[in-house]
Amino acid sequence: MKLGVYSAILHDRTLEEALKVVSSLGLKGYELNTGGFLPPVHVPIDEILNQPELAEDYLSIFRAAGVEIAGLNCNGNPLHPNREIGEKHAEDLRKSIRLAPLLGQTRVVTMSGLPGSEPDTRHPAWHVNTWSSGTLDSLEYQWEVAVDFWQEIEKLAAENGVKVAIELHPQNLVFNPPTAKRLVERVNAQHIGVELDASHLFWQQMDPIKAVQWLGDLTFHAAAKDIRINRENAEIVGVLDERFRRLSPEEDRVNIGGNEWVNEWPQDSAWDFVAVGVGHNANYWAEFMKALHEVDSKMWLNIEHEDTSMGRVEGLKYATKTLTQAAKIANIDIS
């Protein structure tokens, strides 16, 4: 097993500078963002696809830094009913799959996507409590849309020798282990599985260790990200909280496609993303790593840092320390 970093937290610097950070932490890999919600800051996708011979010069940057590419990441909503967003994210995913073999990669991380509730709607609809027959009708429509798209992606992934790892993420059709297995079965997929990001399972009250064991070899890739439940707040609002604040155009905000933007997190939140080790200690992460190692001893576990209370490098250092300690507890070689 090897430890790496998902690139988004280091998009504030050049690729060479980012790889120096990764190397200085003693980490081995850098999971490249290749589009979707975020632009591909550190990889010239179109240039390499149009001129594959450029891949060698690009890869030499990683060799010089002593860091490997640890998968490609194209998280977005390829099923978004707003075609300006959905079609771009879908095409970013296709490009990422075609790019992967040129960079010696076999893993592309993404999200399943989420359609609207019915044809000709503008916004995705996340149905997670389907007590009414009408909601189930809508959900069945969404699965029809998803299966059509993912059958295409399965074929493309097979042609390029790639396995597509779907992050179990809220506001997606696939957000837990059963929905992941349902997609694989309905598509009859051999190249679609799961990226196990522990954080989103934690706040939904799932156990990432048991999820890995239940999914087995459908676990293709993994992310180390932690959360903390703020119990006093959660006891009042629960973990499904809609009290986000819309940011104005004058404020610093992140575009995620079309005219959609990231909102401000609630001040008295029910839960927060925290650096790995703040929410769950090294003993827990040791058991998580053991479960991953049993599925695939060569799996990448990449740190994703979104703890706003820590600086970019500070949070990566904290997570690295936790996971290094966890590897020793688990007796897993990460060298």
mmCIF file of C-alpha atoms in Angstrom:
data_model
loop_
_atom_site.group_PDB
_atom_site.id
_atom_site.type_symbol
_atom_site.label_atom_id
_atom_site.label_comp_id
_atom_site.label_asym_id
_atom_site.label_seq_id
_atom_site.Cartn_x
_atom_site.Cartn_y
_atom_site.Cartn_z
ATOM 1 C CA MET A 1 0.000 0.000 0.000
ATOM 2 C CA LYS A 2 1.171 3.519 -0.771
ATOM 3 C CA LEU A 3 0.112 6.923 0.553
ATOM 4 C CA GLY A 4 -0.476 9.954 -1.629
ATOM 5 C CA VAL A 5 -2.288 13.292 -1.831
ATOM 6 C CA TYR A 6 -5.294 14.372 -3.858
ATOM 7 C CA SER A 7 -4.133 17.434 -5.769
ATOM 8 C CA ALA A 8 -6.939 19.953 -5.087
ATOM 9 C CA ILE A 9 -5.402 21.270 -1.863
ATOM 10 C CA LEU A 10 -2.181 22.155 -3.714
ATOM 11 C CA HIS A 11 -3.729 23.896 -6.720
ATOM 12 C CA ASP A 12 -2.457 27.206 -5.308
ATOM 13 C CA ARG A 13 1.061 26.399 -6.574
ATOM 14 C CA THR A 14 2.783 25.006 -9.639
ATOM 15 C CA LEU A 15 2.974 21.273 -10.264
ATOM 16 C CA GLU A 16 6.689 21.239 -9.449
ATOM 17 C CA GLU A 17 6.071 23.083 -6.180
ATOM 18 C CA ALA A 18 3.195 20.758 -5.282
ATOM 19 C CA LEU A 19 5.326 17.675 -5.887
ATOM 20 C CA LYS A 20 8.035 19.109 -3.620
ATOM 21 C CA VAL A 21 5.454 19.288 -0.827
ATOM 22 C CA VAL A 22 4.387 15.687 -1.436
ATOM 23 C CA SER A 23 7.986 14.471 -1.495
ATOM 24 C CA SER A 24 8.935 16.447 1.629
ATOM 25 C CA LEU A 25 6.166 14.677 3.541
ATOM 26 C CA GLY A 26 7.564 11.298 2.558
ATOM 27 C CA LEU A 27 4.470 10.495 0.502
ATOM 28 C CA LYS A 28 4.699 8.552 -2.729
ATOM 29 C CA GLY A 29 1.853 9.703 -4.965
ATOM 30 C CA TYR A 30 -0.155 12.598 -6.349
ATOM 31 C CA GLU A 31 -3.737 11.978 -7.473
ATOM 32 C CA LEU A 32 -4.330 14.418 -10.314
ATOM 33 C CA ASN A 33 -7.549 16.348 -10.711
ATOM 34 C CA THR A 34 -8.568 16.102 -14.377
ATOM 35 C CA GLY A 35 -11.766 18.150 -14.550
ATOM 36 C CA GLY A 36 -15.365 17.993 -13.408
ATOM 37 C CA PHE A 37 -16.097 20.363 -10.544
ATOM 38 C CA LEU A 38 -12.528 21.721 -10.616
ATOM 39 C CA PRO A 39 -10.307 22.630 -13.566
ATOM 40 C CA PRO A 40 -7.300 20.395 -14.335
ATOM 41 C CA VAL A 41 -4.716 22.804 -12.934
ATOM 42 C CA HIS A 42 -1.740 20.444 -13.020
ATOM 43 C CA VAL A 43 -2.175 18.431 -16.207
ATOM 44 C CA PRO A 44 -2.478 19.645 -19.843
ATOM 45 C CA ILE A 45 -5.130 17.101 -20.834
ATOM 46 C CA ASP A 46 -5.997 18.282 -24.328
ATOM 47 C CA GLU A 47 -2.375 18.739 -25.298
ATOM 48 C CA ILE A 48 -1.430 15.193 -24.287
ATOM 49 C CA LEU A 49 -4.531 13.678 -25.894
ATOM 50 C CA ASN A 50 -3.774 15.511 -29.144
ATOM 51 C CA GLN A 51 -0.047 14.774 -29.001
ATOM 52 C CA PRO A 52 0.535 11.581 -26.960
ATOM 53 C CA GLU A 53 4.294 11.949 -27.342
ATOM 54 C CA LEU A 54 4.075 14.877 -24.873
ATOM 55 C CA ALA A 55 3.210 12.410 -22.098
ATOM 56 C CA GLU A 56 6.849 11.407 -21.710
ATOM 57 C CA ASP A 57 8.010 14.971 -20.986
ATOM 58 C CA TYR A 58 5.108 15.414 -18.562
ATOM 59 C CA LEU A 59 5.925 12.186 -16.712
ATOM 60 C CA SER A 60 9.555 13.253 -16.401
ATOM 61 C CA ILE A 61 8.411 16.002 -13.989
ATOM 62 C CA PHE A 62 7.141 13.294 -11.618
ATOM 63 C CA ARG A 63 10.244 11.151 -11.989
ATOM 64 C CA ALA A 64 12.438 14.131 -11.146
ATOM 65 C CA ALA A 65 10.420 14.698 -7.972
ATOM 66 C CA GLY A 66 10.427 11.029 -6.973
ATOM 67 C CA VAL A 67 6.622 11.004 -6.901
ATOM 68 C CA GLU A 68 4.211 8.785 -8.844
ATOM 69 C CA ILE A 69 0.853 9.682 -10.303
ATOM 70 C CA ALA A 70 -1.610 8.011 -7.935
ATOM 71 C CA GLY A 71 -4.702 7.924 -10.139
ATOM 72 C CA LEU A 72 -6.783 10.549 -11.934
ATOM 73 C CA ASN A 73 -9.735 12.310 -10.323
ATOM 74 C CA CYS A 74 -12.642 13.761 -12.290
ATOM 75 C CA ASN A 75 -15.326 14.318 -9.663
ATOM 76 C CA GLY A 76 -18.383 16.047 -11.067
ATOM 77 C CA ASN A 77 -21.986 15.442 -12.069
ATOM 78 C CA PRO A 78 -22.019 13.881 -15.544
ATOM 79 C CA LEU A 79 -25.796 13.335 -15.240
ATOM 80 C CA HIS A 80 -26.671 16.941 -14.363
ATOM 81 C CA PRO A 81 -29.925 17.914 -16.153
ATOM 82 C CA ASN A 82 -28.436 21.305 -17.038
ATOM 83 C CA ARG A 83 -26.632 20.290 -20.223
ATOM 84 C CA GLU A 84 -24.051 23.063 -19.826
ATOM 85 C CA ILE A 85 -22.854 21.284 -16.677
ATOM 86 C CA GLY A 86 -23.716 17.639 -17.307
ATOM 87 C CA GLU A 87 -22.274 17.390 -20.808
ATOM 88 C CA LYS A 88 -19.027 19.114 -19.797
ATOM 89 C CA HIS A 89 -18.534 16.875 -16.769
ATOM 90 C CA ALA A 90 -19.350 13.786 -18.838
ATOM 91 C CA GLU A 91 -16.833 14.789 -21.496
ATOM 92 C CA ASP A 92 -14.209 15.523 -18.818
ATOM 93 C CA LEU A 93 -14.695 11.957 -17.576
ATOM 94 C CA ARG A 94 -14.332 10.511 -21.081
ATOM 95 C CA LYS A 95 -11.134 12.507 -21.598
ATOM 96 C CA SER A 96 -9.790 11.336 -18.231
ATOM 97 C CA ILE A 97 -10.346 7.694 -19.172
ATOM 98 C CA ARG A 98 -8.585 8.177 -22.511
ATOM 99 C CA LEU A 99 -5.748 10.073 -20.803
ATOM 100 C CA ALA A 100 -5.137 7.426 -18.135
ATOM 101 C CA PRO A 101 -3.216 4.857 -20.229
ATOM 102 C CA LEU A 102 -1.044 7.602 -21.732
ATOM 103 C CA LEU A 103 0.088 8.392 -18.170
ATOM 104 C CA GLY A 104 0.419 4.759 -17.116
ATOM 105 C CA GLN A 105 -2.725 4.913 -14.984
ATOM 106 C CA THR A 106 -5.445 2.322 -14.400
ATOM 107 C CA ARG A 107 -7.696 4.209 -11.951
ATOM 108 C CA VAL A 108 -10.023 7.126 -12.640
ATOM 109 C CA VAL A 109 -12.031 8.467 -9.697
ATOM 110 C CA THR A 110 -15.373 10.156 -10.262
ATOM 111 C CA MET A 111 -18.952 10.362 -8.976
ATOM 112 C CA SER A 112 -21.989 8.550 -10.316
ATOM 113 C CA GLY A 113 -23.816 11.795 -11.026
ATOM 114 C CA LEU A 114 -27.411 12.726 -10.250
ATOM 115 C CA PRO A 115 -30.148 13.459 -12.819
ATOM 116 C CA GLY A 116 -33.182 15.660 -12.349
ATOM 117 C CA SER A 117 -36.390 14.203 -10.958
ATOM 118 C CA GLU A 118 -37.900 13.825 -14.451
ATOM 119 C CA PRO A 119 -37.155 14.854 -18.063
ATOM 120 C CA ASP A 120 -36.681 18.570 -18.808
ATOM 121 C CA THR A 121 -35.885 19.635 -15.239
ATOM 122 C CA ARG A 122 -33.075 22.083 -14.400
ATOM 123 C CA HIS A 123 -31.780 20.797 -11.072
ATOM 124 C CA PRO A 124 -30.674 17.389 -9.744
ATOM 125 C CA ALA A 125 -32.952 15.724 -7.192
ATOM 126 C CA TRP A 126 -31.498 13.509 -4.448
ATOM 127 C CA HIS A 127 -34.100 10.991 -3.273
ATOM 128 C CA VAL A 128 -32.894 9.401 -0.047
ATOM 129 C CA ASN A 129 -36.164 8.725 1.790
ATOM 130 C CA THR A 130 -38.479 7.198 -0.777
ATOM 131 C CA TRP A 131 -41.586 6.625 1.309
ATOM 132 C CA SER A 132 -43.937 7.835 -1.454
ATOM 133 C CA SER A 133 -44.641 5.952 -4.677
ATOM 134 C CA GLY A 134 -44.093 9.162 -6.663
ATOM 135 C CA THR A 135 -40.563 9.427 -5.337
ATOM 136 C CA LEU A 136 -39.863 5.858 -6.374
ATOM 137 C CA ASP A 137 -41.238 6.644 -9.835
ATOM 138 C CA SER A 138 -38.748 9.498 -10.084
ATOM 139 C CA LEU A 139 -35.913 7.355 -8.753
ATOM 140 C CA GLU A 140 -36.615 4.679 -11.360
ATOM 141 C CA TYR A 141 -36.340 7.328 -14.080
ATOM 142 C CA GLN A 142 -33.020 8.493 -12.626
ATOM 143 C CA TRP A 143 -31.641 4.955 -12.676
ATOM 144 C CA GLU A 144 -32.623 4.558 -16.329
ATOM 145 C CA VAL A 145 -30.640 7.701 -17.160
ATOM 146 C CA ALA A 146 -27.682 6.510 -15.097
ATOM 147 C CA VAL A 147 -27.554 2.997 -16.534
ATOM 148 C CA ASP A 148 -27.537 4.309 -20.119
ATOM 149 C CA PHE A 149 -24.614 6.620 -19.365
ATOM 150 C CA TRP A 150 -22.617 4.135 -17.319
ATOM 151 C CA GLN A 151 -22.952 1.418 -19.942
ATOM 152 C CA GLU A 152 -21.134 3.804 -22.282
ATOM 153 C CA ILE A 153 -18.465 4.512 -19.640
ATOM 154 C CA GLU A 154 -18.006 0.796 -18.927
ATOM 155 C CA LYS A 155 -17.263 0.208 -22.609
ATOM 156 C CA LEU A 156 -14.821 3.131 -22.782
ATOM 157 C CA ALA A 157 -13.063 2.029 -19.599
ATOM 158 C CA ALA A 158 -12.670 -1.515 -20.959
ATOM 159 C CA GLU A 159 -11.198 -0.190 -24.213
ATOM 160 C CA ASN A 160 -8.592 1.811 -22.273
ATOM 161 C CA GLY A 161 -7.717 -0.730 -19.590
ATOM 162 C CA VAL A 162 -9.081 1.509 -16.863
ATOM 163 C CA LYS A 163 -11.139 0.879 -13.746
ATOM 164 C CA VAL A 164 -13.485 3.710 -12.786
ATOM 165 C CA ALA A 165 -13.795 4.202 -9.024
ATOM 166 C CA ILE A 166 -17.004 5.961 -7.939
ATOM 167 C CA GLU A 167 -16.826 8.023 -4.765
ATOM 168 C CA LEU A 168 -19.748 7.337 -2.424
ATOM 169 C CA HIS A 169 -20.848 10.952 -2.104
ATOM 170 C CA PRO A 170 -24.082 12.741 -1.079
ATOM 171 C CA GLN A 171 -26.237 14.295 -3.808
ATOM 172 C CA ASN A 172 -25.351 11.416 -6.119
ATOM 173 C CA LEU A 173 -27.368 8.418 -7.209
ATOM 174 C CA VAL A 174 -24.574 6.207 -5.842
ATOM 175 C CA PHE A 175 -23.844 7.300 -2.275
ATOM 176 C CA ASN A 176 -23.510 4.079 -0.235
ATOM 177 C CA PRO A 177 -22.355 0.478 -0.782
ATOM 178 C CA PRO A 178 -25.765 -0.931 -1.862
ATOM 179 C CA THR A 179 -26.277 1.744 -4.530
ATOM 180 C CA ALA A 180 -22.738 1.107 -5.789
ATOM 181 C CA LYS A 181 -23.391 -2.610 -6.125
ATOM 182 C CA ARG A 182 -26.754 -1.879 -7.777
ATOM 183 C CA LEU A 183 -25.076 0.215 -10.476
ATOM 184 C CA VAL A 184 -22.425 -2.436 -11.126
ATOM 185 C CA GLU A 185 -25.076 -5.145 -11.421
ATOM 186 C CA ARG A 186 -27.448 -3.147 -13.630
ATOM 187 C CA VAL A 187 -24.631 -2.148 -15.975
ATOM 188 C CA ASN A 188 -23.101 -5.642 -15.794
ATOM 189 C CA ALA A 189 -19.836 -3.839 -15.225
ATOM 190 C CA GLN A 190 -16.355 -5.275 -14.933
ATOM 191 C CA HIS A 191 -14.566 -1.913 -14.860
ATOM 192 C CA ILE A 192 -16.731 0.093 -12.435
ATOM 193 C CA GLY A 193 -16.326 -0.015 -8.669
ATOM 194 C CA VAL A 194 -15.803 2.246 -5.659
ATOM 195 C CA GLU A 195 -13.394 4.849 -4.375
ATOM 196 C CA LEU A 196 -13.756 4.441 -0.627
ATOM 197 C CA ASP A 197 -13.640 7.960 0.853
ATOM 198 C CA ALA A 198 -14.213 7.305 4.551
ATOM 199 C CA SER A 199 -15.435 10.812 5.368
ATOM 200 C CA HIS A 200 -18.839 10.690 3.678
ATOM 201 C CA LEU A 201 -19.562 7.303 5.193
ATOM 202 C CA PHE A 202 -18.698 8.577 8.671
ATOM 203 C CA TRP A 203 -21.270 11.376 8.704
ATOM 204 C CA GLN A 204 -23.949 9.135 7.196
ATOM 205 C CA GLN A 205 -23.369 6.795 10.185
ATOM 206 C CA MET A 206 -21.786 4.018 8.116
ATOM 207 C CA ASP A 207 -18.586 2.231 9.071
ATOM 208 C CA PRO A 208 -15.959 2.504 6.306
ATOM 209 C CA ILE A 209 -14.209 -0.657 7.516
ATOM 210 C CA LYS A 210 -17.362 -2.749 7.230
ATOM 211 C CA ALA A 211 -18.141 -1.054 3.907
ATOM 212 C CA VAL A 212 -14.788 -2.186 2.466
ATOM 213 C CA GLN A 213 -15.376 -5.707 3.749
ATOM 214 C CA TRP A 214 -18.901 -5.758 2.278
ATOM 215 C CA LEU A 215 -17.793 -4.399 -1.103
ATOM 216 C CA GLY A 216 -14.726 -6.630 -1.307
ATOM 217 C CA ASP A 217 -12.973 -6.402 -4.663
ATOM 218 C CA LEU A 218 -15.360 -3.678 -5.820
ATOM 219 C CA THR A 219 -13.150 -1.361 -3.746
ATOM 220 C CA PHE A 220 -10.719 -0.025 -6.352
ATOM 221 C CA HIS A 221 -9.180 3.047 -4.711
ATOM 222 C CA ALA A 222 -9.329 4.940 -1.404
ATOM 223 C CA ALA A 223 -9.229 8.415 0.100
ATOM 224 C CA ALA A 224 -8.203 9.378 3.632
ATOM 225 C CA LYS A 225 -10.454 12.189 4.817
ATOM 226 C CA ASP A 226 -11.889 12.553 8.308
ATOM 227 C CA ILE A 227 -14.920 14.192 9.917
ATOM 228 C CA ARG A 228 -15.954 15.293 13.393
ATOM 229 C CA ILE A 229 -19.577 15.162 14.543
ATOM 230 C CA ASN A 230 -20.406 18.292 16.560
ATOM 231 C CA ARG A 231 -22.770 16.477 18.888
ATOM 232 C CA GLU A 232 -24.573 19.453 20.458
ATOM 233 C CA ASN A 233 -25.512 20.818 17.041
ATOM 234 C CA ALA A 234 -26.222 17.434 15.488
ATOM 235 C CA GLU A 235 -28.688 16.624 18.257
ATOM 236 C CA ILE A 236 -30.830 19.549 17.075
ATOM 237 C CA VAL A 237 -30.370 19.709 13.293
ATOM 238 C CA GLY A 238 -29.241 16.165 12.455
ATOM 239 C CA VAL A 239 -26.571 15.440 9.856
ATOM 240 C CA LEU A 240 -28.751 16.434 6.870
ATOM 241 C CA ASP A 241 -28.422 20.194 7.210
ATOM 242 C CA GLU A 242 -29.590 22.758 4.612
ATOM 243 C CA ARG A 243 -28.472 25.934 6.441
ATOM 244 C CA PHE A 244 -25.761 26.813 3.929
ATOM 245 C CA ARG A 245 -25.318 30.463 2.928
ATOM 246 C CA ARG A 246 -25.263 31.559 -0.707
ATOM 247 C CA LEU A 247 -22.101 33.545 -1.451
ATOM 248 C CA SER A 248 -22.391 36.715 -3.534
ATOM 249 C CA PRO A 249 -20.380 37.379 -6.728
ATOM 250 C CA GLU A 250 -18.275 39.862 -4.726
ATOM 251 C CA GLU A 251 -17.133 37.130 -2.321
ATOM 252 C CA ASP A 252 -14.446 34.503 -2.876
ATOM 253 C CA ARG A 253 -16.393 31.509 -4.171
ATOM 254 C CA VAL A 254 -15.688 28.362 -6.176
ATOM 255 C CA ASN A 255 -17.502 27.652 -9.433
ATOM 256 C CA ILE A 256 -18.523 24.012 -9.922
ATOM 257 C CA GLY A 257 -20.076 24.302 -13.380
ATOM 258 C CA GLY A 258 -22.374 26.654 -15.282
ATOM 259 C CA ASN A 259 -23.766 29.181 -12.811
ATOM 260 C CA GLU A 260 -23.421 26.916 -9.778
ATOM 261 C CA TRP A 261 -21.106 27.731 -6.870
ATOM 262 C CA VAL A 262 -20.004 26.254 -3.561
ATOM 263 C CA ASN A 263 -21.988 27.706 -0.643
ATOM 264 C CA GLU A 264 -20.664 28.718 2.783
ATOM 265 C CA TRP A 265 -20.684 25.948 5.383
ATOM 266 C CA PRO A 266 -23.032 26.485 8.402
ATOM 267 C CA GLN A 267 -21.312 28.279 11.296
ATOM 268 C CA ASP A 268 -22.800 25.990 13.959
ATOM 269 C CA SER A 269 -22.435 22.891 11.831
ATOM 270 C CA ALA A 270 -23.609 19.418 12.756
ATOM 271 C CA TRP A 271 -20.328 18.037 11.441
ATOM 272 C CA ASP A 272 -17.112 19.232 9.828
ATOM 273 C CA PHE A 273 -14.345 17.854 7.670
ATOM 274 C CA VAL A 274 -11.194 17.622 9.774
ATOM 275 C CA ALA A 275 -7.624 16.495 9.239
ATOM 276 C CA VAL A 276 -7.115 12.741 9.353
ATOM 277 C CA GLY A 277 -6.672 11.842 13.022
ATOM 278 C CA VAL A 278 -8.779 14.628 14.490
ATOM 279 C CA GLY A 279 -12.069 12.776 14.152
ATOM 280 C CA HIS A 280 -10.777 9.192 14.356
ATOM 281 C CA ASN A 281 -7.462 8.164 15.877
ATOM 282 C CA ALA A 282 -4.610 6.154 14.390
ATOM 283 C CA ASN A 283 -5.986 2.904 15.786
ATOM 284 C CA TYR A 284 -9.153 3.340 13.734
ATOM 285 C CA TRP A 285 -7.223 4.221 10.580
ATOM 286 C CA ALA A 286 -5.036 1.154 11.134
ATOM 287 C CA GLU A 287 -8.110 -1.068 10.931
ATOM 288 C CA PHE A 288 -9.299 0.802 7.833
ATOM 289 C CA MET A 289 -5.925 0.280 6.172
ATOM 290 C CA LYS A 290 -5.992 -3.412 7.077
ATOM 291 C CA ALA A 291 -9.370 -3.789 5.377
ATOM 292 C CA LEU A 292 -8.102 -2.063 2.228
ATOM 293 C CA HIS A 293 -4.884 -4.086 2.258
ATOM 294 C CA GLU A 294 -6.846 -7.343 2.350
ATOM 295 C CA VAL A 295 -8.673 -6.289 -0.827
ATOM 296 C CA ASP A 296 -5.587 -5.013 -2.672
ATOM 297 C CA SER A 297 -2.142 -4.770 -1.079
ATOM 298 C CA LYS A 298 -1.081 -2.284 -3.787
ATOM 299 C CA MET A 299 -4.028 0.090 -3.365
ATOM 300 C CA TRP A 300 -3.393 3.828 -3.144
ATOM 301 C CA LEU A 301 -4.736 5.638 -0.067
ATOM 302 C CA ASN A 302 -4.666 9.349 -0.885
ATOM 303 C CA ILE A 303 -5.075 12.153 1.633
ATOM 304 C CA GLU A 304 -7.804 14.667 0.868
ATOM 305 C CA HIS A 305 -7.449 17.737 3.073
ATOM 306 C CA GLU A 306 -10.498 19.963 3.659
ATOM 307 C CA ASP A 307 -10.010 21.045 7.278
ATOM 308 C CA THR A 308 -10.455 24.826 7.194
ATOM 309 C CA SER A 309 -8.956 25.185 10.691
ATOM 310 C CA MET A 310 -5.543 24.119 9.365
ATOM 311 C CA GLY A 311 -3.298 25.410 6.618
ATOM 312 C CA ARG A 312 -2.839 23.416 3.441
ATOM 313 C CA VAL A 313 0.528 21.880 4.268
ATOM 314 C CA GLU A 314 -0.185 21.822 8.012
ATOM 315 C CA GLY A 315 -3.216 19.593 7.449
ATOM 316 C CA LEU A 316 -1.304 17.290 5.119
ATOM 317 C CA LYS A 317 1.462 16.924 7.718
ATOM 318 C CA TYR A 318 -1.069 16.057 10.414
ATOM 319 C CA ALA A 319 -2.753 13.454 8.212
ATOM 320 C CA THR A 320 0.579 11.969 7.143
ATOM 321 C CA LYS A 321 1.659 11.569 10.754
ATOM 322 C CA THR A 322 -1.626 9.822 11.625
ATOM 323 C CA LEU A 323 -1.504 7.426 8.677
ATOM 324 C CA THR A 324 2.183 6.637 9.165
ATOM 325 C CA GLN A 325 1.431 5.716 12.769
ATOM 326 C CA ALA A 326 -1.591 3.698 11.619
ATOM 327 C CA ALA A 327 0.528 1.756 9.117
ATOM 328 C CA LYS A 328 2.938 0.805 11.903
ATOM 329 C CA ILE A 329 0.077 -0.348 14.121
ATOM 330 C CA ALA A 330 -1.346 -2.377 11.217
ATOM 331 C CA ASN A 331 2.106 -3.691 10.240
ATOM 332 C CA ILE A 332 1.578 -2.498 6.662
ATOM 333 C CA ASP A 333 4.504 -1.487 4.471
ATOM 334 C CA ILE A 334 3.947 1.952 2.926
ATOM 335 C CA SER A 335 7.520 2.475 1.716
#
